[in-house]
XYZ file of C-alpha atoms in Angstrom:
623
model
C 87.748 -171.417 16.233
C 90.293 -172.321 18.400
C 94.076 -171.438 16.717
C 95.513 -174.604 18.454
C 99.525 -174.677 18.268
C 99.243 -178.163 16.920
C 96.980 -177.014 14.211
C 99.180 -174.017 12.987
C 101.863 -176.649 13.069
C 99.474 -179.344 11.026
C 99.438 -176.414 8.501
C 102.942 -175.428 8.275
C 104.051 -178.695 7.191
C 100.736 -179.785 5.368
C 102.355 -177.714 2.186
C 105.469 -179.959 1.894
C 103.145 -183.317 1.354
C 103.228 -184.952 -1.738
C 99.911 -185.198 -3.607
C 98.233 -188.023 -2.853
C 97.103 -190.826 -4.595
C 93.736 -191.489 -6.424
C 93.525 -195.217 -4.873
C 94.044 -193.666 -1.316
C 90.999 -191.746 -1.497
C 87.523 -193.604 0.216
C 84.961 -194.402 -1.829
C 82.417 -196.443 -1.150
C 78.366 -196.083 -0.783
C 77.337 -196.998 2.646
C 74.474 -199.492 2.152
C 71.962 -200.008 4.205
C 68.037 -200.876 3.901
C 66.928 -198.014 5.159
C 68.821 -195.451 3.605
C 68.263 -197.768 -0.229
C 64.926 -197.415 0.303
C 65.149 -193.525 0.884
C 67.034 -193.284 -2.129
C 64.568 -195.315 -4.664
C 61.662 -192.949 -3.233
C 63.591 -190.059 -3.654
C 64.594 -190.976 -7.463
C 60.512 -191.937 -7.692
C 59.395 -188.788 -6.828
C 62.036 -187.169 -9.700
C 60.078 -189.292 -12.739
C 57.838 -187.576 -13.459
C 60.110 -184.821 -14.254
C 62.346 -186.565 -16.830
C 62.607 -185.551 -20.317
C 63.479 -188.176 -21.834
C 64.010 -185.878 -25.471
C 66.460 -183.586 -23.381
C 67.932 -186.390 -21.199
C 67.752 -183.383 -18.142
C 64.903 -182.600 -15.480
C 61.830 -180.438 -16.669
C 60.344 -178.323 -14.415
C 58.335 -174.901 -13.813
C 61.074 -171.889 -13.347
C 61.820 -170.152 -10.378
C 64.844 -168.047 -9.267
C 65.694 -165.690 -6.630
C 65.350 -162.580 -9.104
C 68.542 -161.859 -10.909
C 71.409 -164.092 -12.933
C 68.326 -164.863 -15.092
C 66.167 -162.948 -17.188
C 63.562 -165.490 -17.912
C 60.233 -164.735 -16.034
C 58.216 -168.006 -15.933
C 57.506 -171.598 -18.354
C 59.048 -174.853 -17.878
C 62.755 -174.977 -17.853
C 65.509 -177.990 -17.559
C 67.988 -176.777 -14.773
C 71.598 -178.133 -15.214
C 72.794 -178.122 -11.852
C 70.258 -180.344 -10.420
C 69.674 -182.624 -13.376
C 73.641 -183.713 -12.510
C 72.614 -184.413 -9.328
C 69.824 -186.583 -10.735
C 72.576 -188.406 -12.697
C 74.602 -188.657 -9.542
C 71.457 -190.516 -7.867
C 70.783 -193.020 -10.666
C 74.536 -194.321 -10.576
C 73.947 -194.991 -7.035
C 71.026 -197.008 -7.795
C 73.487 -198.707 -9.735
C 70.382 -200.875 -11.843
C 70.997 -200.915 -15.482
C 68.119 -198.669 -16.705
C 69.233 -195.986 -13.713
C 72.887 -196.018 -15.287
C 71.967 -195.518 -19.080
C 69.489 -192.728 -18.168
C 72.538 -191.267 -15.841
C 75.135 -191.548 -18.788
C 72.938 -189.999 -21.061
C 72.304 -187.314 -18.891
C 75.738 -186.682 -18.161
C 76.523 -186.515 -21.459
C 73.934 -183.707 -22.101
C 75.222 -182.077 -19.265
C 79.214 -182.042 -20.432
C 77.853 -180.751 -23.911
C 76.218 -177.587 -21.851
C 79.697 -176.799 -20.414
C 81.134 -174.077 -22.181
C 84.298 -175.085 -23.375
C 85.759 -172.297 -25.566
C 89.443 -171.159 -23.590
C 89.272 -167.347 -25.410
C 85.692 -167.551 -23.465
C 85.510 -165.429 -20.003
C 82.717 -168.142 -18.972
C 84.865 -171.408 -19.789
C 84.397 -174.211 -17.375
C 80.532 -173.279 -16.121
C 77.018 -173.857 -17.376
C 74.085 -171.707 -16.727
C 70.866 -172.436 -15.503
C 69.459 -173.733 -18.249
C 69.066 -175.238 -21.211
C 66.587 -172.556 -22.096
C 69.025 -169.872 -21.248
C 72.377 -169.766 -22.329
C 75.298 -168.213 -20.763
C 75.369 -165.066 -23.162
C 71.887 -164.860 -22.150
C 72.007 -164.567 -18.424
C 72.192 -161.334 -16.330
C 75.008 -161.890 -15.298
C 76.445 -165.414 -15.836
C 76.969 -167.617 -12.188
C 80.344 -168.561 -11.919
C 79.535 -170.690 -9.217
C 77.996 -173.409 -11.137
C 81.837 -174.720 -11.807
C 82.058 -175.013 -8.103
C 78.262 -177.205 -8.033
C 78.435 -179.175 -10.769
C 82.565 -179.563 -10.709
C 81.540 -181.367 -6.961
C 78.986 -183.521 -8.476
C 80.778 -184.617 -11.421
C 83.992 -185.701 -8.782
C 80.747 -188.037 -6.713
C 80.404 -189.596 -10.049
C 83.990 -189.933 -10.917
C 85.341 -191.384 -7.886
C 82.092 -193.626 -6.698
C 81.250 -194.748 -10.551
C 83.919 -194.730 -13.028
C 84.030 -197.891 -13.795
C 80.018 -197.017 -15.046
C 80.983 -194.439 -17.342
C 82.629 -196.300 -20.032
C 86.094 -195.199 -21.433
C 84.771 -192.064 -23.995
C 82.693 -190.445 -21.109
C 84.869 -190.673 -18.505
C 87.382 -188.911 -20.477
C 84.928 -186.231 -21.476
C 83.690 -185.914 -17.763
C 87.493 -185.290 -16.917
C 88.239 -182.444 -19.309
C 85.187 -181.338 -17.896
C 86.453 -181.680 -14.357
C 89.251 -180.012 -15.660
C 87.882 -176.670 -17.160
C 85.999 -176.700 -14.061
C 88.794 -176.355 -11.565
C 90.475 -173.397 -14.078
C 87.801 -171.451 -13.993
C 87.610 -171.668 -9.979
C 91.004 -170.986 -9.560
C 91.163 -168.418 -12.523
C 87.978 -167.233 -10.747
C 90.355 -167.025 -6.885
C 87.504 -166.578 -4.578
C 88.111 -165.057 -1.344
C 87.822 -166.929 1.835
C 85.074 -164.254 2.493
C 82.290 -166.045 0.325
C 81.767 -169.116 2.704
C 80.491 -171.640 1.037
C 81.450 -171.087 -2.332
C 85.173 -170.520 -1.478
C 85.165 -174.053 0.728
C 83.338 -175.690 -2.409
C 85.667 -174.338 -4.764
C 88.762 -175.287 -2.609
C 87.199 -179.235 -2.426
C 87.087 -179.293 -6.472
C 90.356 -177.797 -6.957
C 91.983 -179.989 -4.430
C 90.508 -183.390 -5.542
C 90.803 -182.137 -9.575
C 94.403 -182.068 -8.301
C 94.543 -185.515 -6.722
C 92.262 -187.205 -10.035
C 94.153 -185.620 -13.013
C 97.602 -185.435 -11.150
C 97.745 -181.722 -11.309
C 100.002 -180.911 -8.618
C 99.631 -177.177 -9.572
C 96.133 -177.466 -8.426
C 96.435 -179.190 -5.553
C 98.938 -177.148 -4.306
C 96.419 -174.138 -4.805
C 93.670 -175.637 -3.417
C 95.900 -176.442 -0.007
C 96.816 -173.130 0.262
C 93.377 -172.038 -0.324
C 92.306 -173.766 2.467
C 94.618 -172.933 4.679
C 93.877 -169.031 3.801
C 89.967 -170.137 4.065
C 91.142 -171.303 7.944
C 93.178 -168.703 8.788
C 90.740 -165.985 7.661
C 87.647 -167.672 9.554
C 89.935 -167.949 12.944
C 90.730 -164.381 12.912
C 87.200 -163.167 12.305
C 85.514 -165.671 14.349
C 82.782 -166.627 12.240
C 81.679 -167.258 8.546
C 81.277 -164.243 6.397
C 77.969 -165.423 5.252
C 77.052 -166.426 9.105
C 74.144 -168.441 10.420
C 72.827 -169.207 7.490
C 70.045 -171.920 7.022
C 71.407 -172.621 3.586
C 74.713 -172.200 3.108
C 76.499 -173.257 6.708
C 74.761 -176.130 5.714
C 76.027 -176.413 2.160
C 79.629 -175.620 4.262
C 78.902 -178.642 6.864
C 78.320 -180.737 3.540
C 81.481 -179.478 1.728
C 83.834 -180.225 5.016
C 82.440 -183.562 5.575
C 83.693 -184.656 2.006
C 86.904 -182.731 2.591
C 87.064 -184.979 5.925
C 85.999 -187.916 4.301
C 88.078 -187.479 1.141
C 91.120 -185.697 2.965
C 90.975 -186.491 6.410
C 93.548 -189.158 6.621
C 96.082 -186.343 5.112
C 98.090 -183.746 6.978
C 95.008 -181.476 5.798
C 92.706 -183.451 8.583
C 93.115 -181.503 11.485
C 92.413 -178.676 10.103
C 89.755 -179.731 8.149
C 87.962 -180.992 11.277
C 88.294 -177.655 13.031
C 86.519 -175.961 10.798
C 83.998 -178.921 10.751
C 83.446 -178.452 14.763
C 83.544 -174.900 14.601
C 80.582 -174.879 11.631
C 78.359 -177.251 13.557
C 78.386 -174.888 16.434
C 77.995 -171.792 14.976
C 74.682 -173.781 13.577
C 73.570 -175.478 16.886
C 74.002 -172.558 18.745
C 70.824 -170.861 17.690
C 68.782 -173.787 16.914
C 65.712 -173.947 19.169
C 64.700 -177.070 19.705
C 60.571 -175.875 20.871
C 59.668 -174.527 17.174
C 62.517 -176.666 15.551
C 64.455 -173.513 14.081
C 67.097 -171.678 13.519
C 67.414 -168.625 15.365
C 68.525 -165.121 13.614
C 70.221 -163.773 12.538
C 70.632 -164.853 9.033
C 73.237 -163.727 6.766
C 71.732 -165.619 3.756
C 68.201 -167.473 3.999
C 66.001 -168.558 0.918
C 62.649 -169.716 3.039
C 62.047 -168.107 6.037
C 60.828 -171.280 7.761
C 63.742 -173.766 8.428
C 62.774 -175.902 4.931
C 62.557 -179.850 5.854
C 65.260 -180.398 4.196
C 67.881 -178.451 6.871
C 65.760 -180.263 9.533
C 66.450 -183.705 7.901
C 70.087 -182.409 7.449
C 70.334 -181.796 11.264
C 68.823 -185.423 11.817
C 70.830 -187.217 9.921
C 74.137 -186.035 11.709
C 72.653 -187.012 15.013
C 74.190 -189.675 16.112
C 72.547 -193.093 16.214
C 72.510 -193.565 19.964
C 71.014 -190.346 20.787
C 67.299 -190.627 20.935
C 66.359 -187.712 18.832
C 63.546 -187.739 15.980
C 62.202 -184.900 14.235
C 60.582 -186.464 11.808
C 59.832 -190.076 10.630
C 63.588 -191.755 9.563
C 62.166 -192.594 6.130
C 61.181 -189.244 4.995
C 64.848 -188.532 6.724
C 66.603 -190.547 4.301
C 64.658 -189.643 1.097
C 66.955 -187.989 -0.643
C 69.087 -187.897 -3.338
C 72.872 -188.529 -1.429
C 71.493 -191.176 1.032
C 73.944 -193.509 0.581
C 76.966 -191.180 0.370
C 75.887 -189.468 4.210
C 78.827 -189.742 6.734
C 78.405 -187.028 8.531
C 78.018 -186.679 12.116
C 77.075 -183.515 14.811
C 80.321 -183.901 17.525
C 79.224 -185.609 20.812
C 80.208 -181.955 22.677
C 77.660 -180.008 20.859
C 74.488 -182.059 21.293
C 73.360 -180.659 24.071
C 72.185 -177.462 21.901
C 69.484 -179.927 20.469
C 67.918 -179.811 23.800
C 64.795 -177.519 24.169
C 65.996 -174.599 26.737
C 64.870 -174.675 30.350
C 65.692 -171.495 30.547
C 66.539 -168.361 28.997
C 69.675 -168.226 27.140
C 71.241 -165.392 24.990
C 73.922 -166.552 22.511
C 75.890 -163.514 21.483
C 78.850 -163.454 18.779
C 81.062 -161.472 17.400
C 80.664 -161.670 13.320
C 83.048 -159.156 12.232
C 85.855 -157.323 14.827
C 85.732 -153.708 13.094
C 83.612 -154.995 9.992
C 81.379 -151.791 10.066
C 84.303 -149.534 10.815
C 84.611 -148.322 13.690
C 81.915 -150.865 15.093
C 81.764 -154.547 15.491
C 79.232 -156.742 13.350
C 77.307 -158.757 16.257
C 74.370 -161.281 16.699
C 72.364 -161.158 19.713
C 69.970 -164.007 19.652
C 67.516 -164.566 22.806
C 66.420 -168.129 22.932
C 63.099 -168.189 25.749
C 61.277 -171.570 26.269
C 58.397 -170.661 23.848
C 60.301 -167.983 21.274
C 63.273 -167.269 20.005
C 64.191 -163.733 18.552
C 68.050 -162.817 17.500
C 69.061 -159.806 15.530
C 72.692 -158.333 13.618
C 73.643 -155.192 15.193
C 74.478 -153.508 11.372
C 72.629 -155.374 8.196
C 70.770 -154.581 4.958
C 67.693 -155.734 3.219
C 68.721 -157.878 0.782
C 65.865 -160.468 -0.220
C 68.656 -162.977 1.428
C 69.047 -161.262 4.287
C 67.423 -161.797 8.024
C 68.383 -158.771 10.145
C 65.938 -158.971 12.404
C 63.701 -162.224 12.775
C 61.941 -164.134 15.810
C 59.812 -167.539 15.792
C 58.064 -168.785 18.126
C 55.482 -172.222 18.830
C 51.486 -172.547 19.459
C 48.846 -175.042 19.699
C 48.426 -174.307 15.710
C 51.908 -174.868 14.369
C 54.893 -172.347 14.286
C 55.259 -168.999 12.971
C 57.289 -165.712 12.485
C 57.612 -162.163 12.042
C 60.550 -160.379 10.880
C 61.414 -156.770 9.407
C 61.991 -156.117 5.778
C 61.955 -152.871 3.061
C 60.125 -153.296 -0.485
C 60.547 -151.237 -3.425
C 57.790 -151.797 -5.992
C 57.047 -155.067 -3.933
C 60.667 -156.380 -3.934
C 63.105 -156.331 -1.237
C 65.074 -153.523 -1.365
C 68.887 -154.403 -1.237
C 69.185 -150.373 -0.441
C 67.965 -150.778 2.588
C 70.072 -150.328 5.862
C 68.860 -152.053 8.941
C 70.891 -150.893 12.199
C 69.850 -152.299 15.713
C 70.641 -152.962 19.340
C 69.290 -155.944 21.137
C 69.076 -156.104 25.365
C 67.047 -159.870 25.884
C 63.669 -159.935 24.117
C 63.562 -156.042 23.171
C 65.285 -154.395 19.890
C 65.524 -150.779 19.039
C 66.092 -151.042 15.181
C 66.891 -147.835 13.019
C 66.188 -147.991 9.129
C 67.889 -145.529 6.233
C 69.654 -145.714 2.758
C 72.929 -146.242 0.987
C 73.339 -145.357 -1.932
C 76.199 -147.575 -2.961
C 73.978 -151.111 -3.212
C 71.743 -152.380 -5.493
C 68.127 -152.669 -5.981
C 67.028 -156.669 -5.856
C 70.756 -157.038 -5.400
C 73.460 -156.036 -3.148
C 75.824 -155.923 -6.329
C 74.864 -156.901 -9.317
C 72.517 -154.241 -10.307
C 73.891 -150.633 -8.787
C 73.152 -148.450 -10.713
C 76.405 -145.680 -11.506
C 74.192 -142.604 -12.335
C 72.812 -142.373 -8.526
C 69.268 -142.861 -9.571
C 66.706 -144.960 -8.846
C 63.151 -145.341 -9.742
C 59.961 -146.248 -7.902
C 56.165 -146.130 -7.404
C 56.182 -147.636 -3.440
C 58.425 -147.655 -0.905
C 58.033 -149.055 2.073
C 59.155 -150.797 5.613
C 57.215 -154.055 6.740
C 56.913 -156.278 9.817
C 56.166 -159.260 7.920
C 54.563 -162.318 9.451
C 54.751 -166.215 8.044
C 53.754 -169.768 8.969
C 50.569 -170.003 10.504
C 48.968 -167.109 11.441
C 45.333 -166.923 11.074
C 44.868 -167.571 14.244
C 46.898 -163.957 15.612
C 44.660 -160.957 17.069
C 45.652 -157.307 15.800
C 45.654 -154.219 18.095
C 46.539 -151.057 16.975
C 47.132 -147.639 19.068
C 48.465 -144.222 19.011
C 48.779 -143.703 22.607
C 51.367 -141.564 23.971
C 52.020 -140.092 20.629
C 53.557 -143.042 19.130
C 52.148 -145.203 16.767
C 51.818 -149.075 18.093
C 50.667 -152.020 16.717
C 50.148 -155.128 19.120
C 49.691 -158.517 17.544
C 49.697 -161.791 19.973
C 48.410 -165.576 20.922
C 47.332 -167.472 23.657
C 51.722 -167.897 23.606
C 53.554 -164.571 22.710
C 52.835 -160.901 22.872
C 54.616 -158.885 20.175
C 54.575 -154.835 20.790
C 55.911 -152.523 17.999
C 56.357 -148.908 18.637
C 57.288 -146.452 15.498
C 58.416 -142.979 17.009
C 59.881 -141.763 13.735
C 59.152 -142.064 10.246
C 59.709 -139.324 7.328
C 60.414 -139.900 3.231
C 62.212 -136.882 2.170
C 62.112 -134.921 5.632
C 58.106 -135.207 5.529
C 56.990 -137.174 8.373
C 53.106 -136.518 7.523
C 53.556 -137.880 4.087
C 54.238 -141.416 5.767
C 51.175 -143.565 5.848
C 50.858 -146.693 8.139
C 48.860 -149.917 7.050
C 47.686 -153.034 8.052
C 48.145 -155.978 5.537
C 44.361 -156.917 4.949
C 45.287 -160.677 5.537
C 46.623 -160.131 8.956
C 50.443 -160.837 7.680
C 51.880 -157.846 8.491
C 52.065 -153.877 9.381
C 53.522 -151.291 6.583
C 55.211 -148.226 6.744
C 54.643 -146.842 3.602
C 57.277 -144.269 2.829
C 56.518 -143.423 -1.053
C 53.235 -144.540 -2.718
C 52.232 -143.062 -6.138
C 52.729 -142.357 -9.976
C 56.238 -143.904 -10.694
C 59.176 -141.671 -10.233
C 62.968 -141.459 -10.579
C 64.792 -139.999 -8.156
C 68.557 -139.405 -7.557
C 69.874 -140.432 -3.822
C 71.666 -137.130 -4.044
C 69.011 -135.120 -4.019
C 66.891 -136.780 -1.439
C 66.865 -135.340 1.855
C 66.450 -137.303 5.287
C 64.331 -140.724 4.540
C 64.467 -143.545 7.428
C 62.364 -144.654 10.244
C 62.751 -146.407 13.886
C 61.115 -148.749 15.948
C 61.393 -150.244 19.234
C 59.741 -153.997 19.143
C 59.563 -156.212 22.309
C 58.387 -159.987 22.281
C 57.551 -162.122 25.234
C 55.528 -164.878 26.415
C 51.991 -164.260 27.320
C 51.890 -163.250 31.049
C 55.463 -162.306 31.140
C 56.116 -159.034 32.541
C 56.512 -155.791 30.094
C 59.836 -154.716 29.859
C 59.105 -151.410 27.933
C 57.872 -148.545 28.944
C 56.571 -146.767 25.938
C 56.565 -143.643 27.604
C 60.374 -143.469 27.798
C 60.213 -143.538 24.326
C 62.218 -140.578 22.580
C 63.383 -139.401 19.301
C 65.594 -136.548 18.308
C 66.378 -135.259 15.071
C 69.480 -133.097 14.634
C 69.979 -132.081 10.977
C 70.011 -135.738 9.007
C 70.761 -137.898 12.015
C 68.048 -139.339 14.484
C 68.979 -140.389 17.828
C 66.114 -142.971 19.646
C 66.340 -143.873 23.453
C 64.454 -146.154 24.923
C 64.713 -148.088 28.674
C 64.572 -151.788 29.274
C 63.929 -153.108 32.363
C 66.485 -156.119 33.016
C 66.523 -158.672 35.644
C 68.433 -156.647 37.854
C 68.712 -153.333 36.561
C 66.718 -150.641 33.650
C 68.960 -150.385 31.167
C 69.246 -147.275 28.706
C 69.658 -147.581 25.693
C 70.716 -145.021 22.575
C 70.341 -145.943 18.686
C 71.829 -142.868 16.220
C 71.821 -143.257 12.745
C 72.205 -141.118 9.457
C 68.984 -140.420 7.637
C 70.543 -138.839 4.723
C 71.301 -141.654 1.762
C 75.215 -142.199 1.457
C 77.739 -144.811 0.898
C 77.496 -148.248 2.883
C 81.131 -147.232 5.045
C 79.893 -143.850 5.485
C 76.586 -144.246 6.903
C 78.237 -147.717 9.024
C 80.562 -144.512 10.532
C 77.932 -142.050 11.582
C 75.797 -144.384 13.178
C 75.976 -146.041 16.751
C 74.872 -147.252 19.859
C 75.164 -147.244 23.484
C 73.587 -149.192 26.390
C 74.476 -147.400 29.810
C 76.550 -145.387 28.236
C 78.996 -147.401 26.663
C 79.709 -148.560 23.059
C 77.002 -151.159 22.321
C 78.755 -152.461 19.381
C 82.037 -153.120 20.679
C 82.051 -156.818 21.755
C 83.326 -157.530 25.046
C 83.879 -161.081 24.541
């Protein structure tokens, strides 16, 4: 972002403005055939799942592993049955609005509304799963449902009938305390831009100058923060930059006419670019890395996101315009991708690396950094110092074929879950990574936080790293080789050719007790650290546990860049050291990946570990 003098002005001032009025806020559905017709399928399609006895959605549970303890059945989620409600107000026919009231009113009753309560002002899940029930409670359901329930508010008011429009503002209300009672950090993207939207118009609706006031200087802090770091917190993610793009564009179309705007739209430009930047246009993805990612394969969804915002003079399709528009906000979309940063939806010509500084000094002493390497037929980007985390993308490529698309990436299961535990350290040069994997013992298991454990033990019956593969596959040959005295797997296509080379691998300074395994399907290679009778361990106790691998991708044909017989490891009491060369355009570059192998704290093990190409600091940005 670009800390313009007229912007740092816009914000000095923007904290004297008086609140504005309700009545100057926009409101109104943009109609149009095409987009009506998108939004009657998409409500269609959502019939089936209406209980009519529960006035909320029904459908089979899923989660991403923790907040809820409930393991499978049918369940009525809360969030998204207010977004149904939202829906059938903007269909606007009679039947739609009495089913929307009626679910709305369900939905209010779920809040919880005691003030001694530490949960007051959210909802869980669901109805099968009350608050007290939940492991832990998501406080970020007052941030999601507090946005939907301002759609309703300001677009249908008039619909909701004197008694539940006053319920649906104390609602509103007890929402926006517990968000600012809550005070997220500008640090947790999307959740602290969705927060400041709710506070801000709860401020403008029920003429709480107290919270508007907050939620300005909330986003001012929110801009501030992201110019000085140079990116989101939770970067280049799939999900949530795009749950960021949708927050900014109602803060732009809700706020933009204030002394707010400018600012507002900065952050709007700078969001589309940090997304555009790695999308590759050939397999119709987003390029790692991924700082939090729920389907590995860009979901249709983020693709009909993307098309939506193109302009309508730009000749662009990725898919038909009526499965486009078939969802549940069609006639609320406003957004649109700014006319500078179109050209990323081009396919590339040629090669292009975007690079990017996440974090200056985030992994003290070291920069956080993406590499991403964006070839004709692949794309392949990495973070320089990550985790495991089920949400997490550290290392990822995707690339095209006559079949369809598909991926690889790295992860680390424990008992066939992804370990959160898990520390993934790597340096890029083009379309060849050296990536070094240990421990900390300061994270969770399925979670980076809300399951660490105090005691410093853990249990387990597997343990292991994986080069997983996704999207269509069948169609991939398998090599494997131990030539040179390194283990190497080779998978490729009539398109790409990936190489993977493991020079070092030990679970509790055994190297021969580590096992390596093909997945029987084809999906993947293991290296399986632990397998056996379960087993808890303490992290104190265990001795030097990690592996490395070197991994290069190109297109079929292309010339090898690695040489695997300059290939070295060295092990000096608990920390490994891997070099590797990589022949360049111009030049061979040398490259030197050094990280801890004995399980410590996150900071710690960030400290001891580095990298140098040619010598100098790899993870220093120079740019």
């Amino acid at each position: 972002m670009c800390p313009s003098s007229s912007c740092r002005q816009q914000e000095h001032h923007s904290g004297d403005d008086a609140i504005p009025t309700l009545e100057s806020i926009p409101a109104e559905l943009v109609e149009t055939p095409l987009r009506r017709a998108g939004l009657e399928k998409w409500l269609r399609n959502q019939e089936p799942s209406f209980d009519p006895q529960e006035s909320l959605l029904k459908r089979p549970f899923s989660s991403p592993g923790y907040h809820t303890t409930l393991k499978g059945g049918d369940v009525h989620p809360t969030r998204q049955s207010l977004s149904y409600a939202l829906a059938l107000f903007d269909h606007q026919g009679e039947r739609e609005i009495q089913r929307a009231r009626k679910i709305l009113d369900r939905i209010l009753d779920l809040q919880d509304r005691n003030p001694l309560s530490p949960t007051c002002g959210i909802w869980s899940w669901f109805l099968e799963e009350p608050l007290d029930k939940m492991d832990p409670p998501d406080y970020n359901w007052a941030d999601f449902c507090g946005t939907t329930l301002i759609q309703i508010y300001l677009y249908h008011k008039d619909r909701l009938g004197a008694v539940l429009s006053q319920r649906l503002l104390a609602g509103l209300e007890l929402a926006a305390e517990a968000i600012r009672r809550r005070n997220v950090g500008p640090g947790y993207t999307n959740i602290a831009l969705m927060g400041t939207y709710v506070v801000l118009l709860s401020g403008i609706i029920l003429r709480r100058e107290d919270l508007y006031r907050y939620g300005m200087e909330r986003l001012l802090r929110f801009a501030a923060y992201t110019r000085q770091r140079g990116a989101f917190s939770e970067y280049n993610s799939p999900t949530y930059t795009i749950v960021a793009l949708d927050i900014l564009e109602l803060l732009n179309k809700h706020l933009g006419h204030t002394s707010s705007g400018e600012t507002i739209r900065e952050l709007h430009h700078f969001a589309w670019r940090h997304l555009l930047r790695r999308f590759h246009q050939p397999t119709r993805q987003i390029g790692g890395p991924h700082s939090r990612c729920y389907s590995t394969l860009l979901r249709s969804s983020a693709l009909a996101f993307i098309q939506r915002s193109i302009p309508p003079t730009v000749q662009i399709q990725y898919m038909p315009e009526e499965e486009v528009w078939t969802c549940s906000d069609a006639l609320h979309w406003q957004d649109r991708i700014p006319d500078d940063l179109l050209g990323y939806l081009q396919a590339p010509e040629h090669v292009r690396v975007e690079s990017e500084l996440l974090i200056r000094g985030g992994a003290d002493p070291h920069d956080v950094l993406a590499t991403t390497y964006l070839h004709p037929h692949y794309i392949f980007g990495s973070v320089n110092i990550g985790d495991f985390w089920n949400q997490r993308r550290p290392v990822i490529a995707y690339w095209r074929h006559r079949h369809g698309v598909a991926a690889w990436r790295l992860r680390c299961l424990h008992d066939d879950y992804d370990f959160s535990a898990a520390d993934c350290y790597s340096l890029q040069v083009r379309n060849v990574i050296g990536v070094g994997m240990g421990f900390s013992h300061d994270r969770g298991d399925r979670h980076i936080t809300l399951d660490r454990r105090s005691d410093g033990l853990f249990t387990l019956q597997d343990l292991r790293f994986r080069l997983q593969l996704e999207g269509d596959i069948d169609h991939l040959r398998w090599e494997q080789s131990g030539q040179d005295s390194v283990p190497s797997y080779r998978f490729s296509d009539e398109t790409v050719v990936v190489d993977v080379y493991c020079p070092f691998a030990c679970w509790d300074d055994d190297p021969d007790s580590v096992t390596f395994e093909l997945l029987p399907d084809g999906s993947g290679f293991d290296i399986v650290l632990f397998h056996g009778e379960p087993r808890t361990l303490s992290w104190r106790e265990l001795a030097a546990s990690g592996a490395a691998l070197i991994i290069q991708m190109r297109e079929s044909g292309e010339p090898d860049r690695l040489d695997p017989r300059r290939i070295s490891v060295a092990k000096v009491d608990s920390q490994l050291a891997v070099q590797w060369c990589v022949d360049d355009v111009r030049q061979r570059r040398n490259c030197r990946l050094s990280l801890p192998l004995l399980p410590d704290a996150s900071a710690a093990n960030h400290r001891k570990a580095k990298a140098t190409l040619d010598e100098h600091d790899a993870w220093e940005a120079s740019f």
